[in-house]
Short mmCIF file of C-alpha atoms and ligand atoms in Angstrom, two decimals:
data_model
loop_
_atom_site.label_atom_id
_atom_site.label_comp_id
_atom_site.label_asym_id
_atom_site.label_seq_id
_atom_site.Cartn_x
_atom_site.Cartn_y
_atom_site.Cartn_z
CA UNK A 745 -9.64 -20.87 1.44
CA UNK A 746 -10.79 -18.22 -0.96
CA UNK A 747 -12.69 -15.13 -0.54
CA UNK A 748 -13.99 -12.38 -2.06
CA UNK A 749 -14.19 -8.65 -1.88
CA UNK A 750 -16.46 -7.04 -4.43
CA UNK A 751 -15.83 -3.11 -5.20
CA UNK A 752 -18.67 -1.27 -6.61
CA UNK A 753 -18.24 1.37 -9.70
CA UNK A 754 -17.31 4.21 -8.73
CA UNK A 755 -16.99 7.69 -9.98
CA UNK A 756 -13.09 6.56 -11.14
CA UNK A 757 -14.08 3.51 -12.72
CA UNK A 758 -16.01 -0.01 -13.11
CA UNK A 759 -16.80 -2.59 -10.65
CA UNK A 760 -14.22 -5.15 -10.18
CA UNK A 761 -13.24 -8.38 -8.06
CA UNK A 762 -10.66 -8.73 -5.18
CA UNK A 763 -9.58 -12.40 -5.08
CA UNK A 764 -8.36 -13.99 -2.24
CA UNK A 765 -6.65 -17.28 -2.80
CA UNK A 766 -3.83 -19.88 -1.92
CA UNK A 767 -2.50 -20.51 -5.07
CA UNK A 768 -2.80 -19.47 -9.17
CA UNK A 769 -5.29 -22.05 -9.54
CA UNK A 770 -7.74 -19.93 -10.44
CA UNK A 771 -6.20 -17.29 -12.31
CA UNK A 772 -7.39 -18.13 -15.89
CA UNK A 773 -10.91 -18.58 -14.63
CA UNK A 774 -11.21 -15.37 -13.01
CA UNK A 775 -9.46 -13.54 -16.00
CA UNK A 776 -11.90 -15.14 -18.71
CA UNK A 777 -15.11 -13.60 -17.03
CA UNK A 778 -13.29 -10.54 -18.09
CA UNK A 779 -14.04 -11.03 -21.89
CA UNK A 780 -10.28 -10.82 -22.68
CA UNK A 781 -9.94 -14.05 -23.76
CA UNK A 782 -7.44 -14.47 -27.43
CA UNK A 783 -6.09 -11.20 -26.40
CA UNK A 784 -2.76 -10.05 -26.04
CA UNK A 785 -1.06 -10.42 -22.44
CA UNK A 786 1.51 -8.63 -21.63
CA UNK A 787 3.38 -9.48 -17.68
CA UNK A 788 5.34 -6.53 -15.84
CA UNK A 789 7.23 -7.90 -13.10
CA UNK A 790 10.09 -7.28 -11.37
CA UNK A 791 13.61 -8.71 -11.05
CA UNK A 792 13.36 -10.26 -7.71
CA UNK A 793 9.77 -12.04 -8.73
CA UNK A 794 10.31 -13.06 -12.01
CA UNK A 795 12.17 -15.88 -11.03
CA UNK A 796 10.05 -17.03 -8.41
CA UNK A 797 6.46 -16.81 -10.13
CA UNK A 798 6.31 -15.34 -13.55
CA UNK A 799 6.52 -19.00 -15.30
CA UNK A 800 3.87 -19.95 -13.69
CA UNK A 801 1.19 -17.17 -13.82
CA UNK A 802 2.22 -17.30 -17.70
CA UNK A 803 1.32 -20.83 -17.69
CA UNK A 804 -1.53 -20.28 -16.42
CA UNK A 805 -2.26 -17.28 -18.40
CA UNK A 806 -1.71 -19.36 -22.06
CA UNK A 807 -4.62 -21.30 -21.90
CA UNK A 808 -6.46 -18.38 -22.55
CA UNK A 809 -4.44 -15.68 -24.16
CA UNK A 810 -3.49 -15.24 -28.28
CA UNK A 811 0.22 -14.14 -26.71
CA UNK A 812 1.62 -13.48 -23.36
CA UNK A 813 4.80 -11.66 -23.12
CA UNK A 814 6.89 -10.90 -20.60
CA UNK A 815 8.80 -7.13 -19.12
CA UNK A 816 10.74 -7.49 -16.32
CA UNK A 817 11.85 -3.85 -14.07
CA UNK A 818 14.68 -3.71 -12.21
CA UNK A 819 13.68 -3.95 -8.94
CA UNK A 820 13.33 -1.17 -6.34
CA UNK A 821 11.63 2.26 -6.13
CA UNK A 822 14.72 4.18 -7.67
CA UNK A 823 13.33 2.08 -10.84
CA UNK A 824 9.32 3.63 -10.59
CA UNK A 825 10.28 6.12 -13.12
CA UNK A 826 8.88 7.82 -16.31
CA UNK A 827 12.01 6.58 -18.65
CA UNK A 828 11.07 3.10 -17.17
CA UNK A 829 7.27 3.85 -18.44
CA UNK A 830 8.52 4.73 -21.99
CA UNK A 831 10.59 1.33 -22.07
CA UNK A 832 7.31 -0.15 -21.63
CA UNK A 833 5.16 1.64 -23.72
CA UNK A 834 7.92 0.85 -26.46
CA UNK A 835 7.60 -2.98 -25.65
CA UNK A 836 3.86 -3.04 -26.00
CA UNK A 837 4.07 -0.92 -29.49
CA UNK A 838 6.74 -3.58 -30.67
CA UNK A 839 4.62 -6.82 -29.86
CA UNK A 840 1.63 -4.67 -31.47
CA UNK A 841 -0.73 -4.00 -28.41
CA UNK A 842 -3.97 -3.00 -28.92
CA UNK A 843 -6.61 -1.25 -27.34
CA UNK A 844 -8.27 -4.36 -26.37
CA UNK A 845 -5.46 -6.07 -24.87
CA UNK A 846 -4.02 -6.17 -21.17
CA UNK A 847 -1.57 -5.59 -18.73
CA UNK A 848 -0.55 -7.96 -15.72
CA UNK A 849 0.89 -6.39 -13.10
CA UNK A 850 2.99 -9.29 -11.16
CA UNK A 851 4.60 -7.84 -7.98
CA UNK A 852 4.96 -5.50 -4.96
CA UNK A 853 3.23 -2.07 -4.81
CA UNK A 854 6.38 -0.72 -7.49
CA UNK A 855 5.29 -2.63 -9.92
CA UNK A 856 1.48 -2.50 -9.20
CA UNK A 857 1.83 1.68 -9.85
CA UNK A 858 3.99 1.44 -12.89
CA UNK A 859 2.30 -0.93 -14.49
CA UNK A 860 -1.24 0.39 -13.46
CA UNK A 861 -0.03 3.91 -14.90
CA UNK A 862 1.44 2.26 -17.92
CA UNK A 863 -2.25 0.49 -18.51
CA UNK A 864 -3.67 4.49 -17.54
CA UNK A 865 -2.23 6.21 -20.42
CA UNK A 866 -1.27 3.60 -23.02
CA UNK A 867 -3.42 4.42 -25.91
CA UNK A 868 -5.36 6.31 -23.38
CA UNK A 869 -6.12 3.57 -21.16
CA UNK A 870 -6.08 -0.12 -21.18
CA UNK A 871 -7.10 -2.84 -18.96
CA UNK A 872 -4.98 -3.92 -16.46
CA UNK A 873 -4.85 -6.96 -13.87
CA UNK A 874 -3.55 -6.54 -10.36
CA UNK A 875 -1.40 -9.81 -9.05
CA UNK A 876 0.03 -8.44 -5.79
CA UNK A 877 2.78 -10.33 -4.27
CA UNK A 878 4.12 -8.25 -1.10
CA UNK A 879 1.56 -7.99 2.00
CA UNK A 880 1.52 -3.69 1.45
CA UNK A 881 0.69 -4.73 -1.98
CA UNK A 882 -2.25 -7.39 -1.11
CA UNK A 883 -3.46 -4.86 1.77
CA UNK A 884 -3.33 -1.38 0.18
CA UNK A 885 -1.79 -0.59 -2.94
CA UNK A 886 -3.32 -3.11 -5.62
CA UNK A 887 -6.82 -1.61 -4.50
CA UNK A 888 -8.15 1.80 -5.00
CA UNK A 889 -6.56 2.35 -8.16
CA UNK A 890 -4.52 5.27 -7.69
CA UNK A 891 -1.13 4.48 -10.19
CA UNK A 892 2.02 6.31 -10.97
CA UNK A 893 5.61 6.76 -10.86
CA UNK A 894 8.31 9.06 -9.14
CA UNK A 895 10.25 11.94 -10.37
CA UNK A 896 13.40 12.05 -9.05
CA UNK A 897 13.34 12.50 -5.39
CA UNK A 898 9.61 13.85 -5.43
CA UNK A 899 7.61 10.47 -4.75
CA UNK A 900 4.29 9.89 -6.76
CA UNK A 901 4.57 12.83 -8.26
CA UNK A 902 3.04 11.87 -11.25
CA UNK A 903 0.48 9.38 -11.72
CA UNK A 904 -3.47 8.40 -12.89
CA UNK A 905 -6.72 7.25 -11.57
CA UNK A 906 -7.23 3.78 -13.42
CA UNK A 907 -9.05 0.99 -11.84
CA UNK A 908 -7.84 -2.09 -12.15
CA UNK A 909 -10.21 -5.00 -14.08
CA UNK A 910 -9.25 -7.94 -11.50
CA UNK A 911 -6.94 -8.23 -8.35
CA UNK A 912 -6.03 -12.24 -7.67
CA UNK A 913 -3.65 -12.22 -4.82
CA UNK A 914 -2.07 -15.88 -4.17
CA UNK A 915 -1.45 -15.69 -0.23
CA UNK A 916 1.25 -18.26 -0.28
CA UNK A 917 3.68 -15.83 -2.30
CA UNK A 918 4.02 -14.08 1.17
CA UNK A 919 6.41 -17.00 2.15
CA UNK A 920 9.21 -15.45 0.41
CA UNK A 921 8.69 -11.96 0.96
CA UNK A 922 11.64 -11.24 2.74
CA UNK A 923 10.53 -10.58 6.88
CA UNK A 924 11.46 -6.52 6.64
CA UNK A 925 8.99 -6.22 4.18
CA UNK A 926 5.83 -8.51 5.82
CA UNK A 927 6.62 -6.80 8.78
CA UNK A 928 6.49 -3.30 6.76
CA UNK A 929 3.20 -3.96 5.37
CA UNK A 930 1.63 -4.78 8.70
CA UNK A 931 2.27 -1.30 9.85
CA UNK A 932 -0.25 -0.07 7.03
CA UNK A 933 -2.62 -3.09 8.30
CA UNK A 934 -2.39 -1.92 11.71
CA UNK A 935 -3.48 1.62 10.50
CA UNK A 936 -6.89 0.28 9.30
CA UNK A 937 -7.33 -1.22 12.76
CA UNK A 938 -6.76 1.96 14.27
CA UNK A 939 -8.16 4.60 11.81
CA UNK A 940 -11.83 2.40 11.13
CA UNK A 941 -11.87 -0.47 13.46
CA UNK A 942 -10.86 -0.76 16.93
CA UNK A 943 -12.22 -4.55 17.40
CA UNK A 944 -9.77 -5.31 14.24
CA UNK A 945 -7.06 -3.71 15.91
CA UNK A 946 -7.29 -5.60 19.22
CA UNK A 947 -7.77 -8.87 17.08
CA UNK A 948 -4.45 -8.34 15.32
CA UNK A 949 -2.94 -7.24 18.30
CA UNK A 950 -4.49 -10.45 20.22
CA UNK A 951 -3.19 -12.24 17.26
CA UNK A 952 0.28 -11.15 16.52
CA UNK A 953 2.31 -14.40 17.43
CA UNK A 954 0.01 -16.46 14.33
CA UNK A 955 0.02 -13.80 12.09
CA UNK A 956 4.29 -13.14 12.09
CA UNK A 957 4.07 -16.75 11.67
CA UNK A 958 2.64 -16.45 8.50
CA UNK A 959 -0.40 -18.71 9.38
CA UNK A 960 -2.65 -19.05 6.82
CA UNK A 961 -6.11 -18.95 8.44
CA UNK A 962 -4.85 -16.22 10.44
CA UNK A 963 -3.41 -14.06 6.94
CA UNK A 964 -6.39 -14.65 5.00
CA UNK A 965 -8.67 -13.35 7.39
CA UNK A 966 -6.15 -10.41 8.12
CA UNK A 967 -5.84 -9.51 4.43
CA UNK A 968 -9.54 -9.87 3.60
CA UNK A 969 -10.46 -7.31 6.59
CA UNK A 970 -7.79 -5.09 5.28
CA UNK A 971 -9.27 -5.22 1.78
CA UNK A 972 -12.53 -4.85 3.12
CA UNK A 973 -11.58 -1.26 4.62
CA UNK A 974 -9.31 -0.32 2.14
CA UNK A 975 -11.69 -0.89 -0.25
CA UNK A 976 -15.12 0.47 1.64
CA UNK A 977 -12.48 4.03 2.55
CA UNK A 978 -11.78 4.58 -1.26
CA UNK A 979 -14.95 3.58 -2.71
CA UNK A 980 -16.71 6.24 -0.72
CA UNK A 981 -14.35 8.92 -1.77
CA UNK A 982 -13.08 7.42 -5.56
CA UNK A 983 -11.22 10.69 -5.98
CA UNK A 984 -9.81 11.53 -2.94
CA UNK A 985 -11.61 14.42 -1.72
CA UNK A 986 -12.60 13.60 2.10
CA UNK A 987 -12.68 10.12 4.43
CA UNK A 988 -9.66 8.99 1.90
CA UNK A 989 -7.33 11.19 3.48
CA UNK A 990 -7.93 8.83 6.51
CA UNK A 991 -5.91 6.61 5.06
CA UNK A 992 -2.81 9.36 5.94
CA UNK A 993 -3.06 8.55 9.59
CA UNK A 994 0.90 8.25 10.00
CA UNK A 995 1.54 9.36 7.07
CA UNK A 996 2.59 13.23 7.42
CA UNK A 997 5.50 12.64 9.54
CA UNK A 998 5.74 9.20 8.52
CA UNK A 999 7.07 10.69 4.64
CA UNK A 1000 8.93 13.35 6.26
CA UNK A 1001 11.03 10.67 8.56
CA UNK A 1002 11.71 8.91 5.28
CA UNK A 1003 13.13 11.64 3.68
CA UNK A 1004 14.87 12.61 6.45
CA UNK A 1005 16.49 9.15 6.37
CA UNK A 1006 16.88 9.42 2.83
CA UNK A 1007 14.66 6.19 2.48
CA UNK A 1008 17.16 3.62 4.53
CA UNK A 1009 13.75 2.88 6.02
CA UNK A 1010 10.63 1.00 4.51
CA UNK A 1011 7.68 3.34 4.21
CA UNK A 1012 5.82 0.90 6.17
CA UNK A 1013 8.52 1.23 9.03
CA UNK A 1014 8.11 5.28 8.91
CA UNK A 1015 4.65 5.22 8.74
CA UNK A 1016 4.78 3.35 11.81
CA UNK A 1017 7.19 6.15 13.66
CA UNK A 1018 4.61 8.59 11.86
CA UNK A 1019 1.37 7.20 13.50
CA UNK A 1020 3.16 6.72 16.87
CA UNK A 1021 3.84 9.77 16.60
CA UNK A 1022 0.32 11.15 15.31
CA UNK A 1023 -0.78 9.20 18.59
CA UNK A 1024 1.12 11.25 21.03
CA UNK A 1025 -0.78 14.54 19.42
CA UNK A 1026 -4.35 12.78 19.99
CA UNK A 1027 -2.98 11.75 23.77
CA UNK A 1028 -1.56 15.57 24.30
CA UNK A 1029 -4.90 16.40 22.93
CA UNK A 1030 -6.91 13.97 25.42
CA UNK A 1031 -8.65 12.19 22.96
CA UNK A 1032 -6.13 8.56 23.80
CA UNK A 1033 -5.41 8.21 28.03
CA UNK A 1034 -2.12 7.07 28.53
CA UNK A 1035 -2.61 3.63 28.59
CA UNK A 1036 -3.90 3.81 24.92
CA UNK A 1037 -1.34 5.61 23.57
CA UNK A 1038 1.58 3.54 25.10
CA UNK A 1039 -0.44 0.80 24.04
CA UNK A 1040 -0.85 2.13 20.55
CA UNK A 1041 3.01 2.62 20.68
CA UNK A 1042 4.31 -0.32 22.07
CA UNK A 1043 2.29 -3.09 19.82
CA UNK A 1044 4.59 -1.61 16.65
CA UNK A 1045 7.32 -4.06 18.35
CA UNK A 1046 6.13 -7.54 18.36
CA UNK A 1047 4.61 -6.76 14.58
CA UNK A 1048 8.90 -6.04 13.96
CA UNK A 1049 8.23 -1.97 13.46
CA UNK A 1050 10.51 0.67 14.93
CA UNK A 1051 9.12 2.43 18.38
CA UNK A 1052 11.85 4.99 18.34
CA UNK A 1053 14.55 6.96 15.98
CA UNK A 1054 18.38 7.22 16.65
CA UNK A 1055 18.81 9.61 19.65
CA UNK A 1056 21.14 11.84 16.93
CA UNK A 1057 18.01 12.67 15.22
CA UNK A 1058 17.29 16.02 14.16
CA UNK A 1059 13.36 17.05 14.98
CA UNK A 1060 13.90 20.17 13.51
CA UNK A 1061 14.70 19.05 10.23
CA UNK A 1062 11.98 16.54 10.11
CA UNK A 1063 9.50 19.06 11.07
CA UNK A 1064 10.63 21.21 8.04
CA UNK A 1065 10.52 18.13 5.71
CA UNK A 1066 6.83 17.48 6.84
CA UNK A 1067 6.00 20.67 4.40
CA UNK A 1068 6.45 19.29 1.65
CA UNK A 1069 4.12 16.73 1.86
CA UNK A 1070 1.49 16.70 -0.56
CA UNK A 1071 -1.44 16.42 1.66
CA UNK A 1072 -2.03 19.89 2.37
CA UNK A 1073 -4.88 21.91 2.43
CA UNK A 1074 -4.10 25.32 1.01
CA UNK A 1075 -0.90 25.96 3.69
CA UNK A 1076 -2.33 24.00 6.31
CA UNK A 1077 -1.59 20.16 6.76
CA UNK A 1078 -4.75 18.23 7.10
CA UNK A 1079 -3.34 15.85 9.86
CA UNK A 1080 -5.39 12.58 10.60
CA UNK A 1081 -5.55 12.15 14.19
CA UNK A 1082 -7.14 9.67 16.71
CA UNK A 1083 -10.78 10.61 18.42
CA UNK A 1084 -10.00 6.89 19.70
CA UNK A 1085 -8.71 4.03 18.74
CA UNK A 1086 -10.52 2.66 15.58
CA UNK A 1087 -11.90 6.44 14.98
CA UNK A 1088 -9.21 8.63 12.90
CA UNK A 1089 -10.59 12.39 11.66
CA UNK A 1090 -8.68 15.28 9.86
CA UNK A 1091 -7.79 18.15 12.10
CA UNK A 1092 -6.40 21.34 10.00
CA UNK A 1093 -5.02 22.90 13.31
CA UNK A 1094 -2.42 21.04 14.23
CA UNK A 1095 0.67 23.29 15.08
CA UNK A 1096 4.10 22.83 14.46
CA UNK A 1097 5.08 23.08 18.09
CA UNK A 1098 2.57 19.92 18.55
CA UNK A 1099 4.05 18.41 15.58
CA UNK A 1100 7.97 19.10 17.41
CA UNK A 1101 7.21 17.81 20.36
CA UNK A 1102 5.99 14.60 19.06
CA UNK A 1103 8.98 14.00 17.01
CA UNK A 1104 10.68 14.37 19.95
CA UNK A 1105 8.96 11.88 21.58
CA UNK A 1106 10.14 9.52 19.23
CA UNK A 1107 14.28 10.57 19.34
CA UNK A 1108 13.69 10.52 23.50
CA UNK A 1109 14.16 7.13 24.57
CA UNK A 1110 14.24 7.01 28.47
CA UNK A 1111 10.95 4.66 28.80
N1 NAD B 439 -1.15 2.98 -5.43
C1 NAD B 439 -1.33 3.08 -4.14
O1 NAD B 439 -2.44 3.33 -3.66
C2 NAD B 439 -0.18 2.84 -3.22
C3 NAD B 439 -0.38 2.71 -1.85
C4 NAD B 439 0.71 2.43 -1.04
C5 NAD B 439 1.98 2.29 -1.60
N2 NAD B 439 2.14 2.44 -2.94
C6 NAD B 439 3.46 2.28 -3.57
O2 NAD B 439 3.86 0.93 -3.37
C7 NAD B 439 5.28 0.88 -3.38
C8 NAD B 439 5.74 0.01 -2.24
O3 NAD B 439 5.24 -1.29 -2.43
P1 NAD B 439 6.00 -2.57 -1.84
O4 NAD B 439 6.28 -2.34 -0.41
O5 NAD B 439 5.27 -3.76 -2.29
O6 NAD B 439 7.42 -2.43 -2.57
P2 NAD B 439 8.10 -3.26 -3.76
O7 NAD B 439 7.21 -3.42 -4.90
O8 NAD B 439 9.42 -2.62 -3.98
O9 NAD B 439 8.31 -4.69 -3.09
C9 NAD B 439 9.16 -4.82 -1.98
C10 NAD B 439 10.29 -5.81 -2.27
O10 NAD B 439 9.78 -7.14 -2.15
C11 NAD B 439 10.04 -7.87 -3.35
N3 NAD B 439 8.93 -8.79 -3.48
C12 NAD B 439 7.64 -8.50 -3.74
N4 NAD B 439 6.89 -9.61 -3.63
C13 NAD B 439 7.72 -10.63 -3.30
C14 NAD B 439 7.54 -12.00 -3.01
N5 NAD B 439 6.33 -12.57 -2.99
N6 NAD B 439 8.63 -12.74 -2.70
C15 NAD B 439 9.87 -12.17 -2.66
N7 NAD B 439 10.09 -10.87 -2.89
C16 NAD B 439 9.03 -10.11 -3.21
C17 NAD B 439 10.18 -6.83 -4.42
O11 NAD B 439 10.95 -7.29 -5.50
C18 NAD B 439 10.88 -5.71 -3.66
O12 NAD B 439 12.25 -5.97 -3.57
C19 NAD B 439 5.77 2.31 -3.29
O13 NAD B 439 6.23 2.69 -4.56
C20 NAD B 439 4.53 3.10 -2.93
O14 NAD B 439 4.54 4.40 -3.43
C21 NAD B 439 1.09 2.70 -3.75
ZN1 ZN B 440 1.55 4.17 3.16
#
């Protein structure tokens, strides 16, 4: 199967092409219509997918390239870092990179931001090829071209708007994603069910026992959908200045519970606790009846997401940890709610008692 998602230019950059495919078959094709053909290629992947794929998107990428070299990251998040950036930009000076050359960016959403922010501000900006290879990396992060890198604990901090040229996902590379991490990128699939698309949501949710299986009618159509409203959310708002900050829904708490567990957790598995608990608010509020929001709640399970934290919890602490978030609005948090399932909206008023209580919900575990 293959399919494709188109993104218009936008104000932050260029149209490009989303790929959807089962193999690297058609890699070099795609790649020449970019006009990049007898350049320079350089591959940044990480240390757990080198060894499974980077010989052969390299093949693949010869046929067409003057050179293709090869910078591997250590991988993990503690390695999304600005000295890691200057190793790079150091590689590409040695092997004599040029303005006209490009980046491949071979991995999960780590190396997707690192090595999109390393195509960003490299001689001011150079193109740069997306190959996801984790599902939140297929679903959400190759697309919408936000890039970047940490700084110390502060996540994102510091980053660049820089569109991406191509994104050729290979579905089958999902087969060895470990099962923590599939199941960690669903929770961010879910969210585009519930945020834009209710009949999505109840197809995934319909759906689940095929789509933990990995099955591959069931992922492509899962992962094109995603793309689709990933990439219709961000095109309408390039820069981030309204309907993007949908794609927050879970996301406020969500950070703050990874903090608070000093990220033991996937993001994917906070987010999850976040929009549960983002959920509860919109029930208290009387926008979900109870039957939707225990619904809401208890599909996180079969998709292998947490419903609840450790009763030891500490709600208070989380709360405090949810002001640091980034997404504020002056000193209010613009919190993405529910009007109903497959309608999320930004609500400014949300108070921290409301914001207690639903942490609390999550640390009480008597139903
Ligand atoms: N730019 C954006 O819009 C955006 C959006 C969401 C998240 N992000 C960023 O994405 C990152 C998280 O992405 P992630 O969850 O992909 O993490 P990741 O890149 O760390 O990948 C998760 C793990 O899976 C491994 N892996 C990846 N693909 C594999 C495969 N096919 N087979 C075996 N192992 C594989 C990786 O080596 C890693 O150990 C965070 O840094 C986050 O900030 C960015
Ligand atoms: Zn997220």
């Amino acid at each position: 199967m293959s399919e494709i998602v188109s993104i218009p230019k936008t104000a932050s950059g260029e149209a490009y092409d989303i790929l959807i495919e089962n193999d690297f078959e058609k890699l070099a094709e795609a790649v020449s219509k970019l006009g990049i053909n007898d350049r320079k290629f350089c591959v940044i992947t990480d240390s757990n997918v080198e060894g499974l794929y980077a010989d052969e998107v390299e093949s693949k990428l010869k046929d067409i390239a003057k050179l293709v070299v090869r910078y591997t990251v250590s991988a993990g998040e503690a390695n999304k870092t600005l000295a890691n950036i200057a190793e790079i930009y150091k590689f590409l000076i040695e092997n004599h990179f040029d303005r006209n050359d490009c980046i491949f960016a071979l991995g999960g959403g780590v190396i997707g931001d690192m090595a999109g922010f390393a195509a960003a501000t490299y001689l001011r900006g150079i193109k740069f090829v997306q190959i996801p290879t984790s599902l939140l990396a297929q679903t959400d992060s190759s697309i919408g071209g936000k890039t970047g890198v940490d700084l110390d604990a502060y996540k994102n901090m510091v980053g660049a708007f820089h569109q991406p040229s191509l994104v050729y996902m290979n579905m089958s590379v999902l087969k060895s994603l470990p099962a923590r991490e599939y199941a960690a990128g669903m929770a961010e699939i879910l969210k585009h069910g519930l945020i834009k698309d209710n009949s999505y949501y109840g197809w995934l949710v319909n759906n689940f026992s095929e789509i933990m299986d990995m099955e591959s009618d069931y992922v492509a159509k899962m992962i094109k959908r995603s793309c689709e409203i990933k990439a219709r959310v961000v095109t309408e708002d390039a820069l981030e200045h309204g309907e993007r900050a949908l794609l927050n829904f879970g996301h406020t708490i969500g950070h703050a519970i990874e903090k608070y567990m000093d990220f033991k957790l996937l993001h994917g598995e906070c987010v999850a606790l976040g929009m549960i608990a983002a959920s509860w608010i919109s029930y208290k509020r009387g926008k979900l009846d109870t039957e939707e929001f225990y619904e809401i709640r208890d599909m996180f399970l079969p998709f292998g997401l947490p419903l609840t934290l450790d009763d030891d919890a500490d709600a208070e602490e989380i709360l405090s940890l949810t002001k640091s978030d980034k997404k504020m609005d002056g000193d209010k948090v613009k919190f993405v709610l529910l009007k109903k399932p497959g309608k999320a909206y930004i609500d400014t008023s949300v108070t921290d008692d409301e914001i207690l209580d639903a942490i609390r919900q999550l640390i009480l575990t008597d139903d």
